[in-house]
mmCIF file of C-alpha atoms in Angstrom:
data_model
loop_
_atom_site.group_PDB
_atom_site.id
_atom_site.type_symbol
_atom_site.label_atom_id
_atom_site.label_comp_id
_atom_site.label_asym_id
_atom_site.label_seq_id
_atom_site.Cartn_x
_atom_site.Cartn_y
_atom_site.Cartn_z
ATOM 1 C CA MET A 297 -41.293 -21.840 -79.057
ATOM 2 C CA ASP A 298 -39.868 -19.982 -76.094
ATOM 3 C CA GLN A 299 -36.253 -19.058 -76.440
ATOM 4 C CA SER A 300 -33.828 -18.688 -73.562
ATOM 5 C CA PRO A 301 -32.586 -15.139 -73.156
ATOM 6 C CA PRO A 302 -29.121 -14.523 -74.546
ATOM 7 C CA ARG A 303 -26.373 -15.174 -72.049
ATOM 8 C CA SER A 304 -24.978 -11.982 -70.561
ATOM 9 C CA PRO A 305 -21.297 -11.403 -71.204
ATOM 10 C CA SER A 306 -19.024 -11.744 -68.202
ATOM 11 C CA ALA A 307 -18.451 -8.590 -66.242
ATOM 12 C CA THR A 308 -15.066 -6.956 -66.838
ATOM 13 C CA VAL A 309 -12.812 -4.867 -64.649
ATOM 14 C CA ALA A 310 -14.042 -1.821 -66.572
ATOM 15 C CA ASP A 311 -17.659 -2.710 -65.702
ATOM 16 C CA VAL A 312 -16.780 -2.998 -62.024
ATOM 17 C CA ALA A 313 -14.878 0.305 -62.153
ATOM 18 C CA ARG A 314 -17.840 2.158 -63.700
ATOM 19 C CA LYS A 315 -20.286 0.781 -61.154
ATOM 20 C CA ALA A 316 -17.961 1.610 -58.243
ATOM 21 C CA GLY A 317 -17.176 5.075 -59.621
ATOM 22 C CA VAL A 318 -13.424 4.556 -59.698
ATOM 23 C CA SER A 319 -10.769 4.273 -62.382
ATOM 24 C CA LYS A 320 -10.073 0.957 -64.083
ATOM 25 C CA ALA A 321 -6.558 0.928 -62.601
ATOM 26 C CA THR A 322 -7.953 1.351 -59.080
ATOM 27 C CA ALA A 323 -10.501 -1.422 -59.591
ATOM 28 C CA ALA A 324 -7.746 -3.690 -60.927
ATOM 29 C CA ARG A 325 -5.642 -3.085 -57.812
ATOM 30 C CA VAL A 326 -8.524 -4.073 -55.547
ATOM 31 C CA LEU A 327 -9.587 -7.093 -57.587
ATOM 32 C CA GLY A 328 -6.009 -8.257 -58.077
ATOM 33 C CA GLY A 329 -5.064 -7.874 -54.426
ATOM 34 C CA TYR A 330 -2.029 -5.663 -55.037
ATOM 35 C CA GLY A 331 -1.186 -2.040 -54.395
ATOM 36 C CA THR A 332 -2.853 0.152 -51.760
ATOM 37 C CA VAL A 333 -6.281 1.797 -51.725
ATOM 38 C CA SER A 334 -8.471 3.250 -49.016
ATOM 39 C CA ASP A 335 -10.945 1.076 -47.153
ATOM 40 C CA HIS A 336 -13.807 3.102 -48.638
ATOM 41 C CA VAL A 337 -12.645 2.439 -52.204
ATOM 42 C CA ARG A 338 -11.971 -1.247 -51.502
ATOM 43 C CA ASP A 339 -15.477 -1.686 -50.091
ATOM 44 C CA ALA A 340 -17.040 0.097 -53.087
ATOM 45 C CA VAL A 341 -15.163 -2.040 -55.623
ATOM 46 C CA THR A 342 -15.886 -5.258 -53.725
ATOM 47 C CA ALA A 343 -19.614 -4.434 -53.563
ATOM 48 C CA ALA A 344 -19.681 -3.612 -57.290
ATOM 49 C CA ALA A 345 -17.906 -6.865 -58.168
ATOM 50 C CA ARG A 346 -20.380 -8.849 -56.067
ATOM 51 C CA ALA A 347 -23.372 -7.104 -57.661
ATOM 52 C CA LEU A 348 -22.067 -7.796 -61.169
ATOM 53 C CA ASN A 349 -21.039 -11.379 -60.305
ATOM 54 C CA TYR A 350 -17.537 -10.524 -61.465
ATOM 55 C CA GLN A 351 -15.255 -13.549 -62.042
ATOM 56 C CA PRO A 352 -11.539 -12.733 -62.174
ATOM 57 C CA ASN A 353 -9.474 -13.670 -65.196
ATOM 58 C CA GLU A 354 -6.704 -15.657 -63.520
ATOM 59 C CA LEU A 355 -4.381 -15.474 -66.520
ATOM 60 C CA ALA A 356 -4.686 -11.710 -66.752
ATOM 61 C CA ARG A 357 -4.228 -11.342 -63.014
ATOM 62 C CA SER A 358 -1.087 -13.491 -63.033
ATOM 63 C CA MET A 359 0.380 -11.360 -65.821
ATOM 64 C CA THR A 360 -0.307 -8.235 -63.795
ATOM 65 C CA THR A 361 0.787 -9.436 -60.358
ATOM 66 C CA GLY A 362 3.405 -12.031 -61.296
ATOM 67 C CA ARG A 363 1.453 -14.522 -59.189
ATOM 68 C CA SER A 364 -0.593 -17.475 -60.413
ATOM 69 C CA GLY A 365 -2.297 -18.090 -57.085
ATOM 70 C CA THR A 366 -1.247 -21.743 -57.221
ATOM 71 C CA ILE A 367 1.027 -23.997 -55.181
ATOM 72 C CA GLY A 368 2.559 -27.106 -56.738
ATOM 73 C CA VAL A 369 2.792 -30.271 -54.641
ATOM 74 C CA VAL A 370 4.643 -33.479 -55.571
ATOM 75 C CA VAL A 371 4.218 -36.547 -53.347
ATOM 76 C CA GLY A 372 5.301 -40.151 -53.621
ATOM 77 C CA ASP A 373 2.057 -42.104 -53.530
ATOM 78 C CA ILE A 374 -1.309 -40.400 -53.268
ATOM 79 C CA GLU A 375 -2.999 -43.779 -52.660
ATOM 80 C CA ASN A 376 -1.055 -44.078 -49.417
ATOM 81 C CA PRO A 377 -3.244 -42.707 -46.582
ATOM 82 C CA PHE A 378 -0.185 -40.905 -45.215
ATOM 83 C CA PHE A 379 0.078 -38.604 -48.220
ATOM 84 C CA SER A 380 -3.698 -38.218 -48.499
ATOM 85 C CA LEU A 381 -3.864 -36.848 -44.959
ATOM 86 C CA ALA A 382 -0.797 -34.652 -45.446
ATOM 87 C CA MET A 383 -2.517 -33.189 -48.509
ATOM 88 C CA ARG A 384 -5.500 -32.248 -46.352
ATOM 89 C CA GLY A 385 -3.193 -30.209 -44.165
ATOM 90 C CA ILE A 386 -1.640 -28.526 -47.191
ATOM 91 C CA THR A 387 -4.897 -27.710 -48.960
ATOM 92 C CA ASP A 388 -6.600 -26.394 -45.821
ATOM 93 C CA VAL A 389 -3.813 -23.865 -45.235
ATOM 94 C CA ALA A 390 -3.504 -22.998 -48.927
ATOM 95 C CA ARG A 391 -7.229 -22.351 -49.305
ATOM 96 C CA GLN A 392 -7.304 -20.051 -46.277
ATOM 97 C CA ALA A 393 -4.383 -18.118 -47.769
ATOM 98 C CA GLY A 394 -6.105 -17.831 -51.162
ATOM 99 C CA PHE A 395 -4.051 -20.402 -53.070
ATOM 100 C CA THR A 396 -5.125 -23.336 -55.230
ATOM 101 C CA VAL A 397 -3.107 -26.561 -54.994
ATOM 102 C CA VAL A 398 -1.908 -28.453 -58.071
ATOM 103 C CA LEU A 399 -0.994 -32.030 -57.090
ATOM 104 C CA ILE A 400 1.224 -34.466 -59.016
ATOM 105 C CA ASN A 401 1.966 -38.035 -57.921
ATOM 106 C CA SER A 402 5.564 -39.177 -58.537
ATOM 107 C CA GLY A 403 5.059 -42.867 -57.832
ATOM 108 C CA GLU A 404 8.281 -42.642 -55.787
ATOM 109 C CA ASP A 405 10.194 -42.336 -59.063
ATOM 110 C CA ALA A 406 12.887 -39.659 -59.285
ATOM 111 C CA ASP A 407 12.531 -39.211 -63.052
ATOM 112 C CA THR A 408 8.767 -38.724 -62.741
ATOM 113 C CA GLU A 409 9.364 -36.283 -59.894
ATOM 114 C CA ARG A 410 11.848 -34.345 -62.030
ATOM 115 C CA ALA A 411 9.352 -34.084 -64.892
ATOM 116 C CA ALA A 412 6.577 -33.069 -62.482
ATOM 117 C CA ILE A 413 8.618 -30.195 -61.097
ATOM 118 C CA ARG A 414 9.481 -29.009 -64.604
ATOM 119 C CA THR A 415 5.783 -29.044 -65.475
ATOM 120 C CA LEU A 416 4.794 -27.116 -62.365
ATOM 121 C CA LEU A 417 7.481 -24.500 -62.904
ATOM 122 C CA ALA A 418 6.372 -24.113 -66.528
ATOM 123 C CA LYS A 419 2.832 -23.516 -65.257
ATOM 124 C CA ARG A 420 4.275 -20.742 -63.087
ATOM 125 C CA VAL A 421 3.209 -22.032 -59.693
ATOM 126 C CA ASP A 422 4.115 -19.583 -56.956
ATOM 127 C CA GLY A 423 5.866 -22.176 -54.797
ATOM 128 C CA LEU A 424 6.515 -25.884 -54.363
ATOM 129 C CA ILE A 425 6.079 -28.534 -51.673
ATOM 130 C CA VAL A 426 7.901 -31.763 -52.517
ATOM 131 C CA SER A 427 8.322 -35.108 -50.778
ATOM 132 C CA PRO A 428 11.527 -36.249 -52.508
ATOM 133 C CA ALA A 429 11.700 -39.789 -53.866
ATOM 134 C CA LYS A 430 15.482 -39.908 -53.490
ATOM 135 C CA GLU A 431 17.533 -37.634 -51.290
ATOM 136 C CA SER A 432 20.666 -38.489 -53.271
ATOM 137 C CA ASP A 433 19.031 -37.201 -56.467
ATOM 138 C CA ALA A 434 18.478 -33.545 -55.649
ATOM 139 C CA ASP A 435 19.790 -31.571 -58.624
ATOM 140 C CA HIS A 436 16.280 -30.840 -59.891
ATOM 141 C CA LEU A 437 15.253 -29.660 -56.417
ATOM 142 C CA ARG A 438 18.286 -27.423 -56.276
ATOM 143 C CA GLU A 439 17.351 -26.021 -59.672
ATOM 144 C CA ALA A 440 13.775 -25.407 -58.483
ATOM 145 C CA ALA A 441 15.088 -23.520 -55.458
ATOM 146 C CA ARG A 442 17.293 -21.397 -57.710
ATOM 147 C CA SER A 443 14.279 -20.502 -59.862
ATOM 148 C CA GLY A 444 13.234 -18.006 -57.210
ATOM 149 C CA ARG A 445 10.121 -19.893 -56.211
ATOM 150 C CA PRO A 446 10.021 -20.985 -52.573
ATOM 151 C CA LEU A 447 10.497 -24.729 -51.975
ATOM 152 C CA VAL A 448 9.522 -26.721 -48.886
ATOM 153 C CA LEU A 449 10.457 -30.375 -48.381
ATOM 154 C CA LEU A 450 7.762 -32.549 -46.809
ATOM 155 C CA ASP A 451 8.495 -35.590 -44.586
ATOM 156 C CA ARG A 452 11.882 -36.161 -46.230
ATOM 157 C CA GLY A 453 14.682 -33.701 -45.748
ATOM 158 C CA SER A 454 17.982 -33.273 -47.554
ATOM 159 C CA GLU A 455 21.344 -32.508 -46.023
ATOM 160 C CA THR A 456 22.468 -30.843 -49.268
ATOM 161 C CA LEU A 457 19.571 -28.421 -49.699
ATOM 162 C CA ASP A 458 19.227 -25.248 -47.655
ATOM 163 C CA VAL A 459 15.433 -24.989 -47.848
ATOM 164 C CA ASP A 460 12.541 -25.137 -45.407
ATOM 165 C CA THR A 461 11.883 -28.720 -44.292
ATOM 166 C CA VAL A 462 9.175 -30.399 -42.213
ATOM 167 C CA ILE A 463 9.774 -33.924 -40.905
ATOM 168 C CA ALA A 464 8.621 -36.219 -38.109
ATOM 169 C CA ASP A 465 10.850 -37.494 -35.324
ATOM 170 C CA ASP A 466 11.237 -40.838 -37.109
ATOM 171 C CA ARG A 467 14.456 -42.093 -35.578
ATOM 172 C CA HIS A 468 13.312 -41.722 -31.980
ATOM 173 C CA ALA A 469 10.000 -43.359 -32.851
ATOM 174 C CA ALA A 470 11.800 -46.398 -34.290
ATOM 175 C CA GLU A 471 14.119 -46.530 -31.297
ATOM 176 C CA ASP A 472 11.156 -46.450 -28.936
ATOM 177 C CA ILE A 473 9.193 -49.255 -30.570
ATOM 178 C CA THR A 474 12.296 -51.432 -31.055
ATOM 179 C CA ARG A 475 13.216 -51.030 -27.407
ATOM 180 C CA ARG A 476 9.690 -52.097 -26.377
ATOM 181 C CA LEU A 477 9.870 -55.225 -28.523
ATOM 182 C CA ILE A 478 13.282 -56.205 -27.155
ATOM 183 C CA THR A 479 12.023 -55.703 -23.601
ATOM 184 C CA LEU A 480 9.242 -58.195 -24.398
ATOM 185 C CA GLY A 481 11.843 -60.769 -25.372
ATOM 186 C CA HIS A 482 11.813 -60.378 -29.144
ATOM 187 C CA ARG A 483 15.119 -61.075 -30.857
ATOM 188 C CA ARG A 484 13.976 -61.911 -34.397
ATOM 189 C CA ILE A 485 12.552 -58.510 -35.315
ATOM 190 C CA ALA A 486 12.034 -57.690 -38.998
ATOM 191 C CA TYR A 487 11.729 -54.223 -40.497
ATOM 192 C CA LEU A 488 9.832 -54.119 -43.807
ATOM 193 C CA THR A 489 9.903 -51.088 -46.123
ATOM 194 C CA ALA A 490 8.843 -50.107 -49.629
ATOM 195 C CA CYS A 491 12.249 -48.522 -50.242
ATOM 196 C CA ASP A 492 14.387 -50.615 -52.550
ATOM 197 C CA THR A 493 18.015 -51.072 -53.534
ATOM 198 C CA PRO A 494 19.447 -51.921 -56.977
ATOM 199 C CA ASP A 495 19.891 -55.590 -56.077
ATOM 200 C CA HIS A 496 16.847 -55.720 -53.724
ATOM 201 C CA ARG A 497 19.082 -56.408 -50.733
ATOM 202 C CA PHE A 498 19.783 -54.260 -47.701
ATOM 203 C CA ARG A 499 23.306 -53.846 -46.334
ATOM 204 C CA THR A 500 23.537 -50.484 -44.557
ATOM 205 C CA PRO A 501 21.204 -47.522 -43.955
ATOM 206 C CA ALA A 502 23.186 -45.650 -46.611
ATOM 207 C CA ASP A 503 21.444 -47.896 -49.157
ATOM 208 C CA ILE A 504 18.129 -46.151 -48.362
ATOM 209 C CA ASN A 505 17.470 -42.945 -50.308
ATOM 210 C CA THR A 506 14.331 -41.933 -48.419
ATOM 211 C CA GLY A 507 15.407 -39.962 -45.366
ATOM 212 C CA SER A 508 12.434 -40.739 -43.145
ATOM 213 C CA VAL A 509 12.863 -44.489 -43.644
ATOM 214 C CA ARG A 510 16.639 -44.314 -43.327
ATOM 215 C CA ARG A 511 16.314 -42.572 -39.969
ATOM 216 C CA ARG A 512 13.910 -45.264 -38.756
ATOM 217 C CA ILE A 513 16.240 -48.069 -39.815
ATOM 218 C CA GLU A 514 19.176 -46.307 -38.168
ATOM 219 C CA GLY A 515 17.204 -46.096 -34.927
ATOM 220 C CA PHE A 516 16.116 -49.723 -35.211
ATOM 221 C CA LEU A 517 19.665 -51.004 -35.800
ATOM 222 C CA ASP A 518 21.200 -48.779 -33.128
ATOM 223 C CA VAL A 519 18.887 -50.089 -30.393
ATOM 224 C CA CYS A 520 19.431 -53.665 -31.551
ATOM 225 C CA GLN A 521 23.197 -53.228 -31.456
ATOM 226 C CA LYS A 522 23.103 -51.750 -27.952
ATOM 227 C CA ALA A 523 20.987 -54.719 -26.845
ATOM 228 C CA GLY A 524 23.640 -57.096 -28.142
ATOM 229 C CA LEU A 525 21.648 -58.398 -31.112
ATOM 230 C CA GLU A 526 23.903 -59.337 -33.999
ATOM 231 C CA ARG A 527 23.458 -59.236 -37.771
ATOM 232 C CA MET A 528 20.159 -57.368 -37.530
ATOM 233 C CA GLU A 529 20.820 -55.910 -40.992
ATOM 234 C CA ASP A 530 19.675 -59.314 -42.260
ATOM 235 C CA TRP A 531 16.246 -58.631 -40.773
ATOM 236 C CA VAL A 532 15.715 -55.438 -42.790
ATOM 237 C CA HIS A 533 13.674 -56.257 -45.899
ATOM 238 C CA VAL A 534 13.296 -53.809 -48.784
ATOM 239 C CA GLY A 535 11.231 -53.692 -51.962
ATOM 240 C CA ALA A 536 7.668 -53.805 -50.589
ATOM 241 C CA VAL A 537 6.685 -51.369 -53.334
ATOM 242 C CA THR A 538 3.281 -52.876 -54.173
ATOM 243 C CA SER A 539 0.756 -55.069 -52.385
ATOM 244 C CA GLU A 540 1.936 -58.010 -54.482
ATOM 245 C CA HIS A 541 5.590 -57.446 -53.596
ATOM 246 C CA THR A 542 4.727 -57.009 -49.922
ATOM 247 C CA HIS A 543 2.606 -60.147 -49.912
ATOM 248 C CA ARG A 544 5.432 -62.169 -51.445
ATOM 249 C CA ILE A 545 8.109 -60.853 -49.067
ATOM 250 C CA ALA A 546 5.925 -61.323 -45.981
ATOM 251 C CA THR A 547 4.921 -64.822 -47.059
ATOM 252 C CA VAL A 548 8.542 -65.911 -47.505
ATOM 253 C CA MET A 549 9.466 -64.455 -44.112
ATOM 254 C CA LEU A 550 6.567 -65.997 -42.240
ATOM 255 C CA LYS A 551 6.894 -69.424 -43.855
ATOM 256 C CA SER A 552 10.544 -69.617 -42.875
ATOM 257 C CA SER A 553 11.612 -72.019 -40.151
ATOM 258 C CA TRP A 554 13.417 -69.040 -38.627
ATOM 259 C CA ARG A 555 10.556 -66.622 -39.002
ATOM 260 C CA PRO A 556 10.436 -63.284 -37.188
ATOM 261 C CA THR A 557 8.531 -63.003 -33.935
ATOM 262 C CA ALA A 558 7.848 -59.319 -34.620
ATOM 263 C CA ILE A 559 7.546 -57.144 -37.725
ATOM 264 C CA ILE A 560 7.780 -53.367 -37.909
ATOM 265 C CA ALA A 561 5.946 -52.140 -41.030
ATOM 266 C CA SER A 562 7.293 -48.900 -42.460
ATOM 267 C CA ASP A 563 3.798 -47.692 -43.382
ATOM 268 C CA SER A 564 0.171 -48.719 -42.950
ATOM 269 C CA VAL A 565 -0.155 -50.098 -46.488
ATOM 270 C CA ILE A 566 2.627 -52.593 -45.744
ATOM 271 C CA GLY A 567 1.183 -53.272 -42.294
ATOM 272 C CA LEU A 568 -2.184 -54.202 -43.753
ATOM 273 C CA GLU A 569 -0.625 -56.659 -46.189
ATOM 274 C CA VAL A 570 1.371 -58.328 -43.388
ATOM 275 C CA PHE A 571 -1.861 -58.614 -41.395
ATOM 276 C CA LYS A 572 -3.532 -60.351 -44.359
ATOM 277 C CA VAL A 573 -0.635 -62.788 -44.837
ATOM 278 C CA CYS A 574 -0.829 -63.794 -41.191
ATOM 279 C CA ARG A 575 -4.500 -64.637 -41.647
ATOM 280 C CA GLU A 576 -3.776 -66.645 -44.793
ATOM 281 C CA LEU A 577 -1.049 -68.661 -43.059
ATOM 282 C CA GLY A 578 -3.114 -69.302 -39.944
ATOM 283 C CA LEU A 579 -0.790 -67.263 -37.715
ATOM 284 C CA THR A 580 -2.330 -65.322 -34.857
ATOM 285 C CA ILE A 581 -1.432 -61.798 -33.834
ATOM 286 C CA PRO A 582 0.109 -61.291 -31.295
ATOM 287 C CA ASN A 583 0.624 -64.905 -30.125
ATOM 288 C CA ASP A 584 2.632 -65.974 -33.186
ATOM 289 C CA LEU A 585 3.684 -62.546 -34.429
ATOM 290 C CA SER A 586 3.766 -59.076 -32.931
ATOM 291 C CA LEU A 587 2.986 -56.356 -35.486
ATOM 292 C CA VAL A 588 3.695 -52.633 -35.331
ATOM 293 C CA SER A 589 2.955 -50.180 -38.144
ATOM 294 C CA PHE A 590 4.032 -46.640 -38.782
ATOM 295 C CA HIS A 591 1.026 -44.355 -39.412
ATOM 296 C CA ASP A 592 -2.250 -44.580 -37.534
ATOM 297 C CA ALA A 593 -4.455 -45.435 -40.527
ATOM 298 C CA ASP A 594 -8.184 -45.952 -39.910
ATOM 299 C CA TRP A 595 -8.040 -49.727 -40.391
ATOM 300 C CA THR A 596 -5.453 -50.229 -37.615
ATOM 301 C CA SER A 597 -7.954 -49.515 -34.834
ATOM 302 C CA VAL A 598 -10.823 -51.723 -36.088
ATOM 303 C CA THR A 599 -9.076 -55.031 -36.818
ATOM 304 C CA THR A 600 -9.028 -57.985 -34.450
ATOM 305 C CA PRO A 601 -6.711 -57.398 -32.764
ATOM 306 C CA PRO A 602 -6.279 -53.655 -33.261
ATOM 307 C CA VAL A 603 -2.726 -52.813 -34.312
ATOM 308 C CA THR A 604 -0.121 -50.955 -32.288
ATOM 309 C CA VAL A 605 1.106 -47.997 -34.334
ATOM 310 C CA VAL A 606 3.544 -45.143 -34.394
ATOM 311 C CA ARG A 607 1.186 -42.207 -34.744
ATOM 312 C CA GLN A 608 2.756 -39.534 -36.889
ATOM 313 C CA PRO A 609 1.471 -35.951 -37.009
ATOM 314 C CA VAL A 610 0.613 -36.409 -40.688
ATOM 315 C CA TYR A 611 -1.952 -33.620 -41.040
ATOM 316 C CA GLY A 612 0.413 -31.400 -39.063
ATOM 317 C CA LEU A 613 3.277 -32.161 -41.442
ATOM 318 C CA GLY A 614 1.255 -30.930 -44.399
ATOM 319 C CA GLU A 615 -0.109 -27.992 -42.433
ATOM 320 C CA ALA A 616 3.345 -26.889 -41.267
ATOM 321 C CA ALA A 617 4.834 -27.232 -44.765
ATOM 322 C CA ALA A 618 2.079 -25.104 -46.284
ATOM 323 C CA LYS A 619 2.409 -22.448 -43.573
ATOM 324 C CA LEU A 620 6.150 -22.171 -44.192
ATOM 325 C CA LEU A 621 5.536 -21.816 -47.924
ATOM 326 C CA VAL A 622 2.830 -19.185 -47.500
ATOM 327 C CA GLU A 623 5.135 -17.230 -45.184
ATOM 328 C CA ARG A 624 7.807 -17.263 -47.886
ATOM 329 C CA LEU A 625 5.290 -16.115 -50.474
ATOM 330 C CA ASN A 626 4.324 -13.286 -48.138
ATOM 331 C CA GLY A 627 7.896 -12.043 -48.008
ATOM 332 C CA ASN A 628 9.613 -13.968 -45.196
ATOM 333 C CA SER A 629 13.326 -13.986 -46.085
ATOM 334 C CA ALA A 630 14.723 -15.541 -42.891
ATOM 335 C CA GLU A 631 17.123 -18.497 -42.991
ATOM 336 C CA ALA A 632 15.755 -21.908 -43.889
ATOM 337 C CA THR A 633 13.754 -23.578 -41.124
ATOM 338 C CA ARG A 634 13.829 -27.263 -40.160
ATOM 339 C CA VAL A 635 10.681 -28.280 -38.272
ATOM 340 C CA VAL A 636 10.662 -31.643 -36.469
ATOM 341 C CA LEU A 637 7.271 -32.824 -35.205
ATOM 342 C CA LYS A 638 6.921 -35.416 -32.447
ATOM 343 C CA THR A 639 5.466 -38.886 -32.895
ATOM 344 C CA GLU A 640 3.838 -41.163 -30.326
ATOM 345 C CA VAL A 641 3.389 -44.905 -29.914
ATOM 346 C CA VAL A 642 -0.258 -45.931 -29.610
ATOM 347 C CA GLU A 643 -0.342 -49.275 -27.810
ATOM 348 C CA ARG A 644 -3.134 -51.600 -28.839
ATOM 349 C CA ALA A 645 -3.319 -55.387 -28.853
ATOM 350 C CA SER A 646 -0.988 -56.531 -31.636
ATOM 351 C CA VAL A 647 2.147 -56.693 -29.509
ATOM 352 C CA ALA A 648 2.900 -59.305 -26.854
ATOM 353 C CA ALA A 649 5.836 -61.157 -25.342
ATOM 354 C CA ALA A 650 7.875 -63.192 -27.796
ATOM 355 C CA PRO A 651 6.667 -66.805 -28.174
ATOM 356 C CA THR A 652 8.870 -69.305 -26.361
#
């Protein structure tokens, strides 16, 4: 019986050094990406490593360089298309810079987020990108920043943390879309969000821990107040944390004798569920209800009617956050940067004048 040849042992740094005709220390500097060597030596070591199919020992390299070559990312809900697209931006930049991304989903739970950050720090990630579940619960983020590893906040900033932050222009986007709805005669405008409060009731924007959503609600209420609309806080609905919760909240709203004539969905997952409830109840969009959703998810452009959205630069948010982090890892010691990316309203066919 034929036997397979014995498997060759993996090439070592010493093997690469011998083939390149350099010392082991010099080969290690080239292969580890630290220190300085001449172009001639670097080319010789690189060619030798390629010829021997050398695979670096990441653990050994991290012990030598103090770098793991990894970036830790914690987001709220990876099933949400928003975070999926933001992750594309992060991973594209990280890969080009030679970093691997370790992703943990927090489920929008501060305790889970806290444990995730502890885990990532224990695994010696070089830096962190976090989309905080609660801005008011930031002690663990402050501790992460003090660990010496760079930290960038994604989509949700914090007034109490002096770290790099990348957000979208959420307040102005909400102001814009609210103003358009009021101009079309809408007065019963509901805002529906996954953010929740202890008693599942909204009173003031201060109840909302997620900065991006709080800014949107502030913009929504401010425009309503300036237009003379009263008690619009009653039209802000919280707790749409799952499809089931969203379905129940939307059903109660739309079955009411004083139902809204327009709904602003805080994300595309909520928007889709509202769309489904309308179909179930026999309501037509936009004749019975105008619908606007934050985030230009794929489904919003292929429904009948297609849905008007606030298009956020989601890929750009992830891309910008990763670039800031890589710059920090490459030695940038400037003051913390706050990047605000613009949004735009994409008008489709789900918004019309309020029914009379």
